[in-house]
Amino acid sequence: MKKLASIYILLLAVSVGSCKKDFLDTTPATSVTVENYYRNAAEVNGATGVLYNAVWGRWFDKAFLCVGDIMAGTAIVRGDENYKTFYNFNILSTDGPVGATWRSCYKAAGSAAVLINLFEQKKKQVGDQAYLTQGIAEARFIRGFAYFYIARAFGDAPIVDDPVMLTEPGKYLVPRYLQKDVLRYALEDLKYAEEHLGQDAYQAGRVTKWAAKGMMAKLYLYSKDYANAKLKAKEVIDYSNANPAKVGLYGDYGKMFTSASANNNKESLFSLQWLASMGYNGGNLFQEYVAPQALLKPGPTNADGYSAVRPSLDMLNPATGYATGDKRRGWSVMEQGFHRADWINDKFPNGFKYDTTAKVDDLSNTFNDVRANILKYVIGPAGGAEPVSGLFTSMGTYILRYADVLLIYAEASLLSGGIDGVALDGYNAVHTRAGLSPVSTFTIDDILHERKVEFAFEGDFWFDIQRQGFEKAKQMVGAQERGNLNFDGTLNPLKVVLTSPSQLFLPVPQAETIENPALLGEAVPYY
C-alpha cells in the first residue's frame, strides 16, 4: 500500500487534461493545484477520464481472465506461468496476476479517492458547482466498483479513504476489514453516484445513474439482498422500456464484441475505454493473448497471437456449455470453418479462415488443444476498418451490460418469492436473442447456465460460482471438464476438487504483506 501512495500523489499532476473528442486524449500538466485548476467542467472531466482506462491496465492485461474465466472453468490455458495456477486453484501469493489484481484495483480506487478529495476541496473555494458534483459522482462510481471487485476477489481487504495519508509515517499499516464492510463501503459510493449522476452520459462511455443502479443491483445480488437487487434492476428495466433507444439489448451480439464501432452501445452500462494508439499506456491487448497467430502474426499486423487462453472443453460441450442451436457459440468462439472475409492479412488475402485440418499451428493454419479460440474482443488484423495498432486495439471492455441487469432481476425474483412476468420476459429476452426457444419457467441452475454462456470470456462468471457458497461452488467446479485434447483428438481429462473455502478468494500478495504486516492479522470491522 505504501508503494501505491506515490502513484496517487503522481495523479495530482498527470490526471488532468482538456476534454477533447475522445476523453482519453488528455494533456498532462505538472503545475496543477486546487487553486489554479478544476475551474470548469472540461478540466474536471479531463481528470476523471483516466479512471476508465490506464488505472485498470495491469488488471485487464491478464488478471481479468485469470480470475473471471480461468477460475470459472470457462477458459483454459496451456501451461503459461501467468495463468496455470488459477486453473487448478493452486494459487500463490507470489503469482503475478494476484499482485496485478490488487495493485490495479487499489490504484483505481485510490486514484478516484484523490480526485474526490480534490473536488471536495475545490467546492470549498468556489461553492457547490454542478460540474464538481458530477466529477465526484463519477469518481465515486469507479471507486465503488473497484471496492466491489476487491471484496469479491480477496474477501476481507483494506479500505483506504484518503490514499495521500499513506505517505505519512506508519499510516500505510492498514488492516484488512471484513468483507461485508468492504461491500458496504462500495455500496455507499454507488448510492452517491446513483443520486448525482445524470440520466444521460455527457460524453460517450461515461457512466450514468443507470450504470449506478445496475451495479447496485449486482452488488445486492452478490450480498443475497434479493429484494433490493430486484428493486434496482427493475428501475433500470423500467427506464429501458420507456427509452429503448438509450438502454436495452443490442441487436448484434457478435458485432458487440468484434467491432470497436459498437463501443458504448445501448447495452453497455459501464465499460473500460481503450485507444490502440496509446499502446501500453491505454490500448487493449486482449486479442494478442487469445487470437491465433495465423490471424495476427502475418503482416500488416506483425503482432503475435498467442492463443494463451482458450475456450474450455466444458464450454464447447453442448451438455455443459453452449447448447445445440445457441448462436452465442459462433459469436464467441472461432472453430473449424470460421471465416471473416474482411479480416485480410498477408497469408489470407481473401479473408481469414480458421482451419485445423492440417494439424499444425503456423501462419496459415490453427491447431491447439481444444481446436478453438476465443472470438470475443478479437477485432481482426491491422489495415482494415478496425482500429488496430500492432498488439493493441480500441475495443472497449464491457463491465456491466443490460443483459446482466435482466438476469439479475430474474434471479432476484426467483429467490425472493417467485418468478413474475418481468423476470420471465427478461430471461427470455436474453435467451431468445441467442436463437433459443422461450421458456415458461426457470430454476437457479438455468439462471447460472444462462449467465455462463452469456458472459463467457468477460471476466465475470467466477463470481457467480463463488457467491453460491463453498459446497455449491465445489460441486459446480468438480463437475467441469478442465482437460484438453491430445493430438489424435482423444480426451486428456482433468477434474479439479476444491478442498477449502479459502480457495474461493485470492491470497493477499506476498509483496504487500512484507511491506504491511498488518495484512496478516485477523480482519476487523470498519464500521
Coordinates of C-alpha atoms in Angstrom, one line a residue:
M1 CA 0.0 0.0 0.0
K2 CA 2.9 2.3 0.7
K3 CA 4.2 2.0 -2.9
L4 CA 0.8 2.8 -4.2
A5 CA 0.7 6.1 -2.3
S6 CA 3.3 7.5 -4.7
I7 CA 1.0 6.7 -7.6
Y8 CA -1.8 8.7 -6.0
I9 CA 0.5 11.7 -5.5
L10 CA 1.6 11.5 -9.1
L11 CA -2.1 11.5 -10.2
L12 CA -2.4 15.1 -8.8
A13 CA -0.1 16.1 -11.6
V14 CA -0.9 13.9 -14.5
S15 CA -4.6 13.1 -14.4
V16 CA -5.8 16.3 -16.0
G17 CA -6.4 17.4 -19.5
S18 CA -8.6 19.0 -22.0
C19 CA -11.9 17.3 -22.8
K20 CA -11.4 16.6 -26.5
K21 CA -13.3 14.5 -29.0
D22 CA -12.2 11.4 -27.0
F23 CA -12.0 11.8 -23.3
L24 CA -8.9 9.6 -23.2
D25 CA -6.9 12.3 -25.1
T26 CA -5.5 14.0 -22.0
T27 CA -2.9 16.7 -21.8
P28 CA -0.6 16.2 -18.7
A29 CA 0.1 19.2 -16.6
T30 CA 2.8 19.4 -13.9
S31 CA 1.8 22.6 -12.1
V32 CA -1.8 21.7 -11.2
T33 CA -3.1 22.8 -7.8
V34 CA -6.6 23.1 -6.4
E35 CA -6.3 26.9 -6.6
N36 CA -5.5 27.0 -10.3
Y37 CA -7.3 24.1 -11.8
Y38 CA -10.7 22.2 -11.7
R39 CA -12.3 25.6 -12.6
N40 CA -14.8 24.2 -15.1
A41 CA -16.4 21.0 -16.5
A42 CA -13.8 20.5 -19.1
E43 CA -10.9 20.4 -16.6
V44 CA -12.8 18.1 -14.2
N45 CA -13.9 15.8 -17.0
G46 CA -10.4 15.6 -18.3
A47 CA -9.2 14.5 -14.8
T48 CA -11.8 11.7 -14.5
G49 CA -11.1 10.2 -17.9
V50 CA -8.1 8.2 -16.6
L51 CA -10.4 6.3 -14.3
Y52 CA -11.8 4.4 -17.3
N53 CA -8.5 3.4 -18.8
A54 CA -4.9 3.5 -17.6
V55 CA -5.6 2.6 -13.9
W56 CA -7.0 -0.7 -15.0
G57 CA -4.3 -1.7 -17.4
R58 CA -2.5 -4.3 -15.3
W59 CA -5.7 -6.0 -14.2
F60 CA -7.1 -6.2 -17.7
D61 CA -3.7 -7.4 -19.0
K62 CA -4.0 -10.9 -17.7
A63 CA -5.7 -11.0 -14.3
F64 CA -9.1 -10.2 -15.7
L65 CA -9.2 -13.6 -17.4
C66 CA -7.4 -15.4 -14.7
V67 CA -10.0 -14.6 -12.0
G68 CA -13.2 -14.3 -14.1
D69 CA -12.8 -17.2 -16.6
I70 CA -9.9 -19.5 -15.8
M71 CA -11.0 -20.0 -12.2
A72 CA -14.6 -20.3 -13.5
G73 CA -13.6 -23.1 -15.9
T74 CA -15.0 -21.3 -19.0
A75 CA -11.4 -20.9 -20.4
I76 CA -8.3 -23.0 -20.2
V77 CA -4.5 -22.3 -20.5
R78 CA -1.6 -24.2 -22.0
G79 CA 0.8 -24.1 -19.1
D80 CA 1.6 -20.4 -19.3
E81 CA 3.1 -19.4 -15.9
N82 CA 0.9 -16.3 -15.8
Y83 CA -2.3 -18.3 -15.7
K84 CA -1.8 -22.0 -14.9
T85 CA -2.2 -21.9 -11.1
F86 CA -5.7 -20.3 -11.5
Y87 CA -6.9 -23.3 -13.4
N88 CA -6.2 -25.9 -10.6
F89 CA -6.7 -23.5 -7.7
N90 CA -3.1 -23.8 -6.5
I91 CA -2.9 -20.0 -6.5
L92 CA 0.1 -18.5 -4.6
S93 CA 0.5 -15.0 -3.1
T94 CA 3.5 -14.6 -5.4
D95 CA 1.6 -15.2 -8.6
G96 CA 1.8 -12.2 -11.0
P97 CA -2.0 -11.9 -11.6
V98 CA -2.7 -11.8 -7.9
G99 CA -0.4 -8.8 -7.5
A100 CA -1.8 -7.2 -10.6
T101 CA -5.4 -7.5 -9.4
W102 CA -4.5 -6.0 -6.1
R103 CA -2.4 -3.1 -7.5
S104 CA -4.8 -2.2 -10.3
C105 CA -7.9 -2.3 -8.1
Y106 CA -6.3 -0.2 -5.4
K107 CA -4.8 2.1 -8.0
A108 CA -8.2 2.7 -9.5
A109 CA -9.8 3.2 -6.0
G110 CA -7.0 5.4 -4.8
S111 CA -6.9 7.5 -7.9
A112 CA -10.7 8.0 -7.7
A113 CA -10.3 8.9 -4.0
V114 CA -7.7 11.5 -4.7
L115 CA -9.9 13.2 -7.2
I116 CA -12.9 13.0 -4.9
N117 CA -10.9 14.8 -2.2
L118 CA -9.6 17.4 -4.6
F119 CA -13.0 18.2 -6.0
E120 CA -14.4 18.5 -2.4
Q121 CA -11.5 21.0 -1.6
K122 CA -12.4 22.9 -4.8
K123 CA -16.0 23.1 -3.7
K124 CA -14.9 24.9 -0.5
Q125 CA -13.4 27.5 -2.7
V126 CA -16.0 28.0 -5.4
G127 CA -19.2 26.6 -3.9
D128 CA -21.4 23.7 -4.8
Q129 CA -20.8 23.7 -8.6
A130 CA -22.7 21.1 -10.6
Y131 CA -19.6 20.1 -12.6
L132 CA -17.7 19.3 -9.4
T133 CA -20.6 17.2 -8.1
Q134 CA -20.7 15.3 -11.4
G135 CA -16.9 14.7 -11.1
I136 CA -17.3 13.4 -7.5
A137 CA -20.2 11.1 -8.5
E138 CA -18.2 9.7 -11.4
A139 CA -15.2 9.1 -9.3
R140 CA -17.3 7.5 -6.5
F141 CA -18.8 5.1 -9.1
I142 CA -15.4 4.0 -10.1
R143 CA -14.2 3.7 -6.5
G144 CA -17.4 1.8 -5.7
F145 CA -16.8 -0.7 -8.5
A146 CA -13.2 -1.1 -7.5
Y147 CA -14.1 -2.0 -3.9
F148 CA -16.9 -4.3 -5.1
Y149 CA -14.3 -6.1 -7.2
I150 CA -11.8 -6.2 -4.3
A151 CA -14.4 -7.6 -1.9
R152 CA -15.2 -10.4 -4.4
A153 CA -11.7 -11.2 -5.4
F154 CA -10.0 -11.0 -1.9
G155 CA -12.8 -11.2 0.6
D156 CA -11.6 -9.3 3.7
A157 CA -9.5 -6.4 2.5
P158 CA -8.1 -2.9 3.3
I159 CA -10.2 0.3 2.8
V160 CA -8.3 3.4 2.2
D161 CA -10.5 6.5 2.3
D162 CA -7.6 9.0 2.0
P163 CA -4.7 7.5 0.0
V164 CA -2.5 10.5 0.5
M165 CA -2.4 9.7 4.2
L166 CA -0.5 6.5 3.3
T167 CA 2.6 8.6 2.8
E168 CA 2.8 9.6 6.4
P169 CA 4.9 7.5 8.8
G170 CA 3.2 4.4 9.9
K171 CA -0.1 5.3 8.2
Y172 CA 0.4 2.6 5.5
L173 CA -0.1 -0.1 8.1
V174 CA -3.8 -0.6 7.1
P175 CA -5.5 -3.8 8.3
R176 CA -7.9 -6.0 6.4
Y177 CA -11.5 -5.1 7.0
L178 CA -14.4 -7.6 7.0
Q179 CA -15.7 -8.3 3.5
K180 CA -19.2 -7.2 4.5
D181 CA -17.8 -3.8 5.4
V182 CA -15.9 -3.5 2.1
L183 CA -19.1 -4.2 0.3
R184 CA -20.9 -1.6 2.4
Y185 CA -18.2 0.9 1.6
A186 CA -18.6 0.2 -2.2
L187 CA -22.4 0.4 -1.9
E188 CA -22.2 3.9 -0.2
D189 CA -20.2 5.1 -3.2
L190 CA -22.6 3.7 -5.7
K191 CA -25.6 5.2 -3.8
Y192 CA -23.9 8.7 -4.1
A193 CA -23.3 8.0 -7.8
E194 CA -26.9 7.0 -8.3
E195 CA -28.2 10.2 -6.7
H196 CA -25.8 12.6 -8.5
L197 CA -25.0 11.2 -12.0
G198 CA -27.2 12.2 -14.9
Q199 CA -29.7 10.1 -16.8
D200 CA -27.7 10.5 -20.0
A201 CA -23.9 10.3 -20.5
Y202 CA -22.5 13.8 -21.2
Q203 CA -19.9 12.0 -23.3
A204 CA -19.9 8.6 -24.9
G205 CA -18.7 6.0 -22.5
R206 CA -19.3 8.0 -19.3
V207 CA -21.3 6.3 -16.6
T208 CA -24.9 7.4 -15.7
K209 CA -27.3 6.9 -12.9
W210 CA -28.5 3.7 -14.7
A211 CA -25.0 2.3 -14.5
A212 CA -25.0 3.0 -10.8
K213 CA -28.4 1.4 -10.3
G214 CA -27.3 -1.6 -12.3
M215 CA -24.1 -2.0 -10.3
M216 CA -26.0 -1.7 -7.1
A217 CA -28.3 -4.4 -8.2
K218 CA -25.3 -6.6 -8.9
L219 CA -23.8 -5.9 -5.5
Y220 CA -27.2 -6.6 -3.8
L221 CA -27.5 -9.9 -5.6
Y222 CA -23.9 -10.9 -4.5
S223 CA -24.9 -10.0 -0.9
K224 CA -28.1 -12.0 -1.2
D225 CA -30.2 -9.0 -0.6
Y226 CA -32.7 -10.1 -3.3
A227 CA -35.4 -7.5 -2.5
N228 CA -33.0 -4.6 -3.2
A229 CA -31.4 -6.4 -6.2
K230 CA -34.8 -6.8 -7.7
L231 CA -35.8 -3.1 -6.9
K232 CA -32.7 -1.6 -8.5
A233 CA -32.7 -3.9 -11.5
K234 CA -36.4 -3.0 -12.1
E235 CA -35.6 0.7 -12.1
V236 CA -33.2 0.2 -15.0
I237 CA -35.7 -2.1 -16.8
D238 CA -38.4 0.4 -16.5
Y239 CA -36.2 3.1 -17.9
S240 CA -35.2 0.8 -20.8
N241 CA -38.9 0.1 -21.5
A242 CA -39.6 3.8 -21.6
N243 CA -36.4 4.7 -23.5
P244 CA -35.5 1.7 -25.7
A245 CA -33.1 3.7 -27.9
K246 CA -31.0 4.6 -24.9
V247 CA -30.8 1.4 -22.8
G248 CA -31.6 -2.1 -24.0
L249 CA -30.2 -5.2 -25.5
Y250 CA -28.0 -4.6 -28.6
G251 CA -29.3 -6.1 -31.8
D252 CA -26.0 -7.6 -32.9
Y253 CA -24.3 -9.7 -30.2
G254 CA -21.4 -10.8 -32.5
K255 CA -20.6 -7.2 -33.6
M256 CA -20.8 -6.0 -30.0
F257 CA -17.6 -8.0 -29.3
T258 CA -15.8 -7.8 -32.6
S259 CA -16.0 -4.2 -33.7
A260 CA -14.9 -1.1 -31.9
S261 CA -17.7 0.7 -33.8
A262 CA -20.1 -1.0 -31.3
N263 CA -18.3 0.6 -28.3
N264 CA -20.6 2.3 -25.9
N265 CA -23.8 0.9 -27.5
K266 CA -27.1 1.0 -25.6
E267 CA -26.4 -2.4 -23.9
S268 CA -23.2 -1.1 -22.3
L269 CA -23.9 0.5 -18.9
F270 CA -20.2 0.6 -17.9
S271 CA -17.2 -0.3 -19.9
L272 CA -13.5 0.4 -19.9
Q273 CA -12.3 2.6 -22.7
W274 CA -9.1 1.9 -24.8
L275 CA -7.3 3.5 -27.6
A276 CA -5.0 1.5 -29.8
S277 CA -2.7 4.5 -30.4
M278 CA -2.0 4.7 -26.6
G279 CA -0.1 1.3 -26.8
Y280 CA 0.9 0.0 -23.4
N281 CA -0.5 3.2 -21.8
G282 CA -4.1 2.6 -22.7
G283 CA -4.5 0.2 -25.7
N284 CA -6.5 -3.1 -25.5
L285 CA -4.2 -6.1 -25.5
F286 CA -6.9 -8.8 -25.2
Q287 CA -6.8 -10.1 -28.8
E288 CA -3.0 -10.5 -28.6
Y289 CA -3.4 -13.1 -25.9
V290 CA -6.5 -15.0 -27.2
A291 CA -6.3 -14.9 -31.0
P292 CA -4.4 -17.4 -33.2
Q293 CA -1.1 -16.5 -34.7
A294 CA -2.3 -17.1 -38.2
L295 CA -4.6 -14.0 -37.8
L296 CA -2.2 -11.6 -36.1
K297 CA 1.4 -12.6 -36.9
P298 CA 1.5 -12.1 -40.6
G299 CA 1.7 -8.5 -42.0
P300 CA 0.3 -5.9 -41.8
T301 CA -0.3 -6.5 -38.1
N302 CA 3.0 -8.2 -37.3
A303 CA 1.9 -9.0 -33.8
D304 CA 1.8 -12.5 -32.2
G305 CA -1.5 -14.1 -31.4
Y306 CA -0.5 -16.4 -28.5
S307 CA -3.7 -18.4 -28.1
A308 CA -2.7 -18.4 -24.5
V309 CA -6.2 -18.6 -23.2
R310 CA -8.8 -20.7 -25.0
P311 CA -12.4 -21.8 -24.6
S312 CA -12.7 -24.8 -22.2
L313 CA -14.0 -28.1 -23.4
D314 CA -16.7 -27.6 -20.8
M315 CA -17.9 -24.6 -22.7
L316 CA -17.7 -26.4 -26.0
N317 CA -19.7 -29.4 -24.8
P318 CA -23.4 -28.9 -25.6
A319 CA -24.4 -30.7 -22.5
T320 CA -22.5 -28.3 -20.2
G321 CA -21.8 -25.2 -22.3
Y322 CA -23.3 -23.8 -25.4
A323 CA -26.4 -25.8 -26.2
T324 CA -27.1 -27.0 -29.7
G325 CA -28.6 -24.0 -31.6
D326 CA -27.1 -21.4 -29.2
K327 CA -25.8 -18.8 -31.6
R328 CA -23.5 -17.4 -28.8
R329 CA -21.1 -20.2 -29.6
G330 CA -20.5 -18.8 -33.1
W331 CA -20.5 -15.3 -31.8
S332 CA -18.0 -16.0 -29.1
V333 CA -15.7 -18.8 -30.4
M334 CA -13.6 -19.5 -33.5
E335 CA -13.7 -23.1 -34.7
Q336 CA -13.1 -25.1 -37.8
G337 CA -14.8 -23.4 -40.8
F338 CA -14.9 -19.9 -39.2
H339 CA -14.4 -17.3 -41.9
R340 CA -14.2 -13.5 -41.9
A341 CA -13.9 -12.0 -45.4
D342 CA -12.9 -8.6 -44.0
W343 CA -10.1 -10.0 -41.9
I344 CA -7.3 -9.7 -44.5
N345 CA -3.6 -10.3 -43.9
D346 CA -0.6 -11.3 -46.0
K347 CA -1.5 -15.0 -45.6
F348 CA -5.2 -14.6 -46.2
P349 CA -5.8 -12.1 -49.0
N350 CA -9.4 -13.4 -49.3
G351 CA -10.2 -13.2 -45.7
F352 CA -9.2 -15.2 -42.6
K353 CA -10.2 -18.9 -42.3
Y354 CA -9.9 -20.9 -39.2
D355 CA -8.5 -24.3 -40.4
T356 CA -7.4 -27.1 -38.1
T357 CA -7.3 -29.9 -40.7
A358 CA -3.5 -29.7 -41.3
K359 CA -3.0 -30.3 -37.6
V360 CA -0.2 -27.7 -37.4
D361 CA -0.2 -24.3 -35.8
D362 CA 1.6 -21.8 -38.1
L363 CA 1.0 -18.7 -40.1
S364 CA -1.6 -20.4 -42.4
N365 CA -3.2 -23.0 -40.0
T366 CA -4.5 -23.1 -36.5
F367 CA -4.2 -26.1 -34.2
N368 CA -4.4 -26.2 -30.4
D369 CA -5.5 -28.5 -27.6
V370 CA -9.2 -27.6 -27.8
R371 CA -9.4 -26.9 -31.6
A372 CA -10.9 -23.5 -30.8
N373 CA -10.0 -19.9 -30.0
I374 CA -11.9 -17.1 -28.1
L375 CA -13.6 -14.7 -30.6
K376 CA -14.9 -12.1 -28.1
Y377 CA -12.8 -8.9 -28.1
V378 CA -11.0 -10.0 -31.3
I379 CA -11.5 -7.4 -34.0
G380 CA -9.1 -8.6 -36.6
P381 CA -5.7 -7.6 -38.2
A382 CA -4.4 -4.2 -38.9
G383 CA -5.1 -2.4 -42.2
G384 CA -8.8 -2.9 -42.1
A385 CA -11.7 -0.7 -40.9
E386 CA -11.0 -1.5 -37.2
P387 CA -8.5 0.5 -35.0
V388 CA -5.6 -1.9 -34.6
S389 CA -2.1 -0.8 -34.0
G390 CA 0.3 -3.8 -33.6
L391 CA -0.6 -5.5 -30.4
F392 CA -3.3 -3.1 -29.5
T393 CA -7.0 -2.3 -30.3
S394 CA -9.5 0.3 -29.3
M395 CA -12.2 -2.3 -28.4
G396 CA -13.9 -1.4 -25.2
T397 CA -14.3 -3.9 -22.3
Y398 CA -17.8 -4.4 -21.0
I399 CA -18.0 -4.4 -17.2
L400 CA -21.8 -4.2 -16.9
R401 CA -24.3 -4.9 -19.7
Y402 CA -28.1 -4.5 -19.7
A403 CA -28.3 -8.3 -20.2
D404 CA -26.8 -8.6 -16.8
V405 CA -29.5 -6.4 -15.3
L406 CA -32.2 -8.6 -16.9
L407 CA -30.7 -11.8 -15.4
I408 CA -30.1 -10.1 -12.0
Y409 CA -33.8 -9.3 -11.9
A410 CA -34.8 -12.8 -13.0
E411 CA -32.6 -14.4 -10.3
A412 CA -33.6 -12.0 -7.6
S413 CA -37.3 -12.6 -8.4
L414 CA -36.9 -16.3 -8.3
L415 CA -35.1 -16.2 -5.0
S416 CA -37.5 -13.7 -3.3
G417 CA -40.9 -15.1 -3.7
G418 CA -41.2 -16.4 -7.3
I419 CA -40.9 -15.7 -10.9
D420 CA -43.0 -12.8 -12.1
G421 CA -43.7 -11.6 -15.7
V422 CA -40.9 -9.1 -15.8
A423 CA -38.5 -11.8 -14.7
L424 CA -39.7 -14.3 -17.3
D425 CA -39.6 -11.6 -20.1
G426 CA -36.1 -10.5 -19.1
Y427 CA -34.8 -14.1 -19.0
N428 CA -36.4 -14.9 -22.4
A429 CA -35.1 -11.6 -24.0
V430 CA -31.5 -12.8 -23.3
H431 CA -32.2 -16.4 -24.1
T432 CA -34.0 -15.9 -27.4
R433 CA -31.5 -13.4 -28.7
A434 CA -29.2 -16.4 -28.9
G435 CA -31.7 -18.2 -31.2
L436 CA -33.1 -20.4 -28.4
S437 CA -36.8 -21.0 -27.8
P438 CA -38.5 -19.1 -25.0
V439 CA -39.1 -20.9 -21.7
S440 CA -42.2 -20.9 -19.4
T441 CA -40.1 -21.1 -16.2
F442 CA -36.6 -21.4 -15.0
T443 CA -34.5 -22.7 -12.0
I444 CA -31.4 -21.3 -10.3
D445 CA -29.3 -23.7 -12.3
D446 CA -30.9 -22.4 -15.5
I447 CA -30.0 -18.9 -14.5
L448 CA -26.4 -19.9 -13.7
H449 CA -26.1 -21.7 -17.0
E450 CA -27.6 -18.7 -18.9
R451 CA -25.0 -16.4 -17.2
K452 CA -22.2 -18.8 -18.1
V453 CA -22.9 -18.8 -21.8
E454 CA -24.0 -15.1 -22.0
F455 CA -20.9 -13.7 -20.1
A456 CA -18.2 -16.3 -21.0
F457 CA -14.8 -14.7 -21.6
E458 CA -16.0 -11.4 -20.0
G459 CA -14.1 -11.9 -16.7
D460 CA -17.2 -12.4 -14.5
F461 CA -18.5 -15.9 -14.2
W462 CA -16.2 -17.0 -11.4
F463 CA -18.1 -14.6 -9.1
D464 CA -21.4 -16.3 -10.0
I465 CA -19.9 -19.6 -8.9
Q466 CA -18.2 -18.1 -5.8
R467 CA -21.4 -16.5 -4.5
Q468 CA -23.2 -19.8 -4.3
G469 CA -21.1 -20.7 -1.3
F470 CA -18.4 -23.3 -0.9
E471 CA -20.4 -26.5 -1.2
K472 CA -22.3 -25.4 -4.3
A473 CA -19.1 -24.0 -5.8
K474 CA -17.3 -27.2 -5.1
Q475 CA -20.0 -29.2 -6.9
M476 CA -20.0 -26.8 -9.9
V477 CA -16.2 -26.8 -10.3
G478 CA -16.0 -30.6 -9.7
A479 CA -18.5 -31.3 -12.5
Q480 CA -16.5 -29.4 -15.1
E481 CA -14.1 -30.9 -17.6
R482 CA -10.9 -28.9 -17.3
G483 CA -8.8 -31.1 -19.5
N484 CA -7.8 -30.8 -23.2
L485 CA -7.5 -32.9 -26.3
N486 CA -4.5 -35.0 -27.3
F487 CA -3.0 -34.7 -30.8
D488 CA -5.2 -37.5 -32.0
G489 CA -8.4 -35.9 -30.6
T490 CA -8.7 -38.2 -27.6
L491 CA -9.5 -36.6 -24.2
N492 CA -6.8 -35.8 -21.7
P493 CA -9.2 -35.4 -18.7
L494 CA -8.7 -33.1 -15.7
K495 CA -11.1 -32.8 -12.8
V496 CA -10.4 -30.2 -10.0
V497 CA -11.7 -30.6 -6.5
L498 CA -12.0 -27.6 -4.2
T499 CA -10.9 -28.5 -0.7
S500 CA -11.2 -25.3 1.3
P501 CA -13.4 -22.2 1.4
S502 CA -10.3 -20.1 1.3
Q503 CA -9.9 -21.2 -2.4
L504 CA -12.9 -19.0 -3.3
F505 CA -10.7 -15.9 -2.8
L506 CA -7.2 -14.8 -3.9
P507 CA -4.5 -14.5 -1.3
V508 CA -3.1 -11.1 -0.3
P509 CA 0.0 -10.6 -2.5
Q510 CA 3.2 -11.5 -0.6
A511 CA 4.8 -8.3 -1.5
E512 CA 2.1 -6.4 0.3
T513 CA 2.2 -8.5 3.5
I514 CA 6.0 -8.0 3.7
E515 CA 5.6 -4.2 3.4
N516 CA 2.5 -4.2 5.6
P517 CA 2.4 -7.0 8.2
A518 CA -1.0 -5.7 9.5
L519 CA -2.5 -7.5 6.5
L520 CA -1.6 -10.9 8.1
G521 CA -3.8 -10.2 11.1
E522 CA -7.4 -11.1 11.5
A523 CA -9.9 -8.9 9.7
V524 CA -11.5 -6.2 11.8
P525 CA -14.7 -4.2 11.5
Y526 CA -14.5 -0.9 9.5
Y527 CA -17.9 0.4 10.8

